[in-house]
Backbone as a chain_set.jsonl record, in Angstrom:
{"seq": "XXXXXXXXXXXXXXXXXXXXXXXXXXXXXXXXXXXXXXXXXXXXXXXXXXXXXXXXXXXXX", "coords": {"N": [[41.963, -4.408, 17.527], [41.094, -3.039, 15.077], [39.825, -5.6, 14.359], [37.674, -5.152, 15.305], [36.42, -2.694, 14.831], [35.872, -3.468, 11.775], [33.906, -5.57, 12.172], [32.23, -4.365, 13.909], [31.496, -2.417, 11.704], [30.669, -3.91, 9.635], [28.209, -5.016, 10.816], [26.857, -2.727, 11.254], [26.359, -2.528, 8.881], [24.522, -4.41, 7.697], [22.273, -3.984, 8.934], [22.099, -1.7, 8.406], [21.389, -3.201, 5.26], [19.042, -4.916, 5.773], [16.898, -2.961, 7.149], [16.724, -1.552, 4.432], [15.618, -3.445, 3.103], [13.244, -3.668, 4.48], [11.788, -1.2, 4.366], [11.6, -1.074, 1.422], [9.709, -3.165, 1.435], [7.544, -1.92, 2.733], [7.269, 0.054, 1.356], [5.715, -1.364, -0.827], [3.788, -2.799, 0.601], [2.114, -0.211, 0.259], [1.564, 0.35, -2.319], [0.193, -1.552, -2.696], [-2.074, -1.119, -1.315], [-3.121, 1.218, -1.431], [-3.839, 0.522, -4.247], [-6.037, -0.874, -3.885], [-7.578, 0.639, -2.362], [-8.303, 2.395, -4.613], [-9.212, 0.42, -5.682], [-11.921, -0.204, -4.205], [-13.222, 2.752, -4.607], [-13.336, 2.65, -6.914], [-15.944, 0.1, -6.849], [-17.546, 1.899, -4.853], [-18.71, 4.38, -6.369], [-19.828, 2.991, -8.59], [-21.812, 1.437, -7.232], [-22.977, 3.319, -6.137], [-24.063, 4.501, -8.734], [-25.594, 3.006, -9.668], [-27.438, 2.643, -7.228], [-28.734, 5.109, -8.261], [-29.667, 4.739, -10.683], [-31.535, 2.559, -10.372], [-33.035, 4.113, -7.954], [-33.933, 6.023, -9.842], [-35.801, 4.528, -11.521], [-37.589, 3.912, -9.618], [-39.182, 6.854, -9.344], [-39.92, 6.84, -12.447], [-41.94, 4.664, -12.508]], "CA": [[40.858, -2.654, 17.264], [40.715, -2.673, 13.269], [39.382, -6.331, 13.899], [36.441, -5.291, 16.341], [36.234, -2.408, 14.131], [35.487, -3.872, 10.852], [33.478, -6.003, 12.338], [31.118, -2.745, 13.67], [31.13, -1.819, 10.557], [30.029, -4.927, 8.848], [27.541, -5.148, 11.08], [26.804, -2.263, 10.377], [26.263, -1.804, 6.491], [24.165, -5.724, 7.805], [21.293, -3.501, 9.65], [21.476, -0.858, 6.973], [21.025, -3.996, 4.06], [17.797, -5.19, 6.183], [15.928, -1.73, 6.949], [16.376, -1.068, 3.347], [14.302, -4.367, 2.058], [11.604, -3.498, 4.917], [11.414, 0.255, 3.754], [10.471, -1.171, -0.122], [8.472, -3.817, 1.476], [6.373, -1.433, 3.083], [6.685, 0.8, -0.214], [5.126, -2.122, -2.098], [2.516, -2.912, 1.2], [1.29, 0.934, 0.472], [1.035, 0.94, -3.149], [-0.878, -2.299, -2.847], [-2.577, -0.574, -0.255], [-3.494, 2.396, -2.662], [-4.221, -0.116, -5.56], [-6.585, -1.543, -3.61], [-8.342, 2.097, -2.114], [-8.478, 3.013, -5.367], [-11.126, -0.171, -6.778], [-12.849, 0.415, -3.515], [-13.411, 3.769, -4.222], [-14.517, 2.663, -8.058], [-16.723, 0.491, -6.838], [-18.09, 2.961, -4.695], [-19.294, 4.633, -7.588], [-20.426, 1.742, -9.422], [-22.697, 1.134, -6.596], [-24.248, 5.208, -6.435], [-24.603, 4.694, -10.313], [-26.948, 1.819, -9.14], [-28.915, 3.248, -6.443], [-28.975, 6.271, -8.832], [-30.372, 4.174, -11.102], [-32.768, 2.315, -8.777], [-33.988, 5.318, -7.686], [-34.694, 7.72, -11.12], [-36.726, 3.883, -12.012], [-38.831, 3.793, -8.609], [-39.982, 7.674, -9.609], [-40.506, 6.648, -13.396], [-42.595, 4.138, -12.311]], "C": [[40.278, -2.639, 16.02], [39.865, -3.736, 13.529], [37.762, -5.727, 14.075], [36.03, -3.934, 15.114], [35.383, -2.209, 12.673], [34.342, -4.497, 11.138], [31.839, -5.183, 12.915], [30.544, -2.83, 12.77], [30.668, -3.234, 9.623], [28.14, -5.186, 9.32], [26.468, -4.165, 11.046], [25.521, -1.851, 9.435], [24.522, -3.346, 7.049], [22.732, -4.718, 7.724], [20.919, -2.795, 8.339], [20.69, -1.427, 6.075], [19.118, -3.996, 4.479], [16.494, -3.713, 5.901], [16.035, -0.765, 5.698], [15.181, -1.567, 2.845], [12.718, -4.012, 3.084], [11.249, -2.052, 4.339], [11.007, -0.575, 2.275], [9.206, -2.247, 0.369], [7.148, -2.858, 1.471], [6.166, -0.093, 2.007], [6.074, 0.214, -1.307], [3.774, -2.507, -0.903], [1.37, -1.413, 0.719], [0.842, 1.14, -1.068], [0.059, -0.244, -3.499], [-2.568, -2.038, -2.499], [-4.09, 0.516, -1.26], [-4.2, 2.203, -3.823], [-5.902, -0.905, -5.341], [-8.188, -0.151, -3.278], [-9.178, 2.466, -3.709], [-9.998, 2.134, -6.401], [-12.172, 0.128, -6.189], [-13.767, 1.327, -3.769], [-14.356, 3.074, -6.074], [-15.524, 2.016, -7.963], [-17.938, 1.209, -5.799], [-18.918, 3.916, -5.443], [-19.752, 4.505, -8.606], [-21.881, 1.594, -8.877], [-23.463, 2.676, -6.514], [-24.511, 5.239, -7.815], [-25.973, 4.312, -10.826], [-27.79, 2.326, -9.518], [-28.91, 4.71, -7.418], [-30.154, 5.743, -9.398], [-31.746, 3.573, -11.324], [-33.866, 3.012, -8.756], [-34.682, 6.22, -8.996], [-36.301, 5.713, -11.868], [-38.006, 4.123, -11.194], [-39.445, 5.108, -9.347], [-40.267, 7.401, -10.74], [-41.82, 5.865, -13.391], [-43.49, 4.923, -11.672]], "O": [[39.114, -2.284, 15.837], [38.755, -3.419, 13.1], [36.873, -5.815, 13.227], [35.138, -4.332, 14.364], [34.589, -1.313, 12.389], [33.438, -4.114, 10.395], [30.709, -5.377, 12.466], [29.371, -3.189, 12.666], [30.166, -2.816, 8.58], [27.183, -5.421, 8.581], [25.305, -4.52, 10.854], [24.445, -1.256, 9.359], [23.43, -2.999, 6.598], [22.124, -4.636, 6.657], [20.018, -3.009, 7.528], [19.616, -0.915, 5.759], [18.214, -3.419, 3.875], [15.663, -3.505, 5.017], [15.65, 0.405, 5.699], [14.19, -0.994, 2.393], [11.553, -4.057, 2.687], [10.151, -1.997, 3.785], [9.785, -0.626, 2.133], [8.07, -2.238, -0.104], [6.166, -2.864, 0.729], [5.141, 0.581, 1.899], [5.849, 0.751, -2.392], [2.666, -2.527, -1.439], [0.143, -1.479, 0.798], [-0.08, 1.925, -1.287], [-0.777, -0.104, -4.392], [-3.642, -2.41, -2.974], [-5.292, 0.453, -1.516], [-4.909, 3.02, -4.412], [-6.67, -1.33, -6.204], [-9.311, -0.105, -3.78], [-10.373, 2.731, -3.844], [-10.935, 2.494, -7.114], [-13.187, 0.556, -6.739], [-14.936, 1.157, -3.423], [-15.566, 3.069, -6.302], [-16.468, 2.5, -8.586], [-19.133, 1.018, -6.026], [-19.985, 4.196, -4.898], [-20.08, 5.342, -9.447], [-22.895, 1.596, -9.575], [-24.6, 2.849, -6.952], [-25.297, 6.125, -8.149], [-26.845, 4.697, -11.605], [-28.481, 2.574, -10.507], [-29.316, 5.579, -6.646], [-31.302, 5.978, -9.019], [-32.68, 3.876, -12.066], [-35.016, 2.868, -9.172], [-35.715, 6.891, -8.995], [-37.367, 5.889, -12.459], [-39.111, 4.413, -11.65], [-40.341, 4.759, -10.117], [-41.473, 7.645, -10.706], [-42.747, 6.237, -14.111], [-44.549, 4.445, -11.263]]}, "num_chains": 1, "name": "protein.A"}
């Protein structure tokens, strides 16, 4: 009986470790997605600035 409980405890510990690893990977993915989102926002801002400049140039001519 004691051996079975030890085996179950070991399996639960292994599952807990795997879940922790998955959680870490998801956190890393979330961080990467946040970085991509920030980069896309910066690109969008730059494109808006270019569009504004082109509109201003068109009005000036």
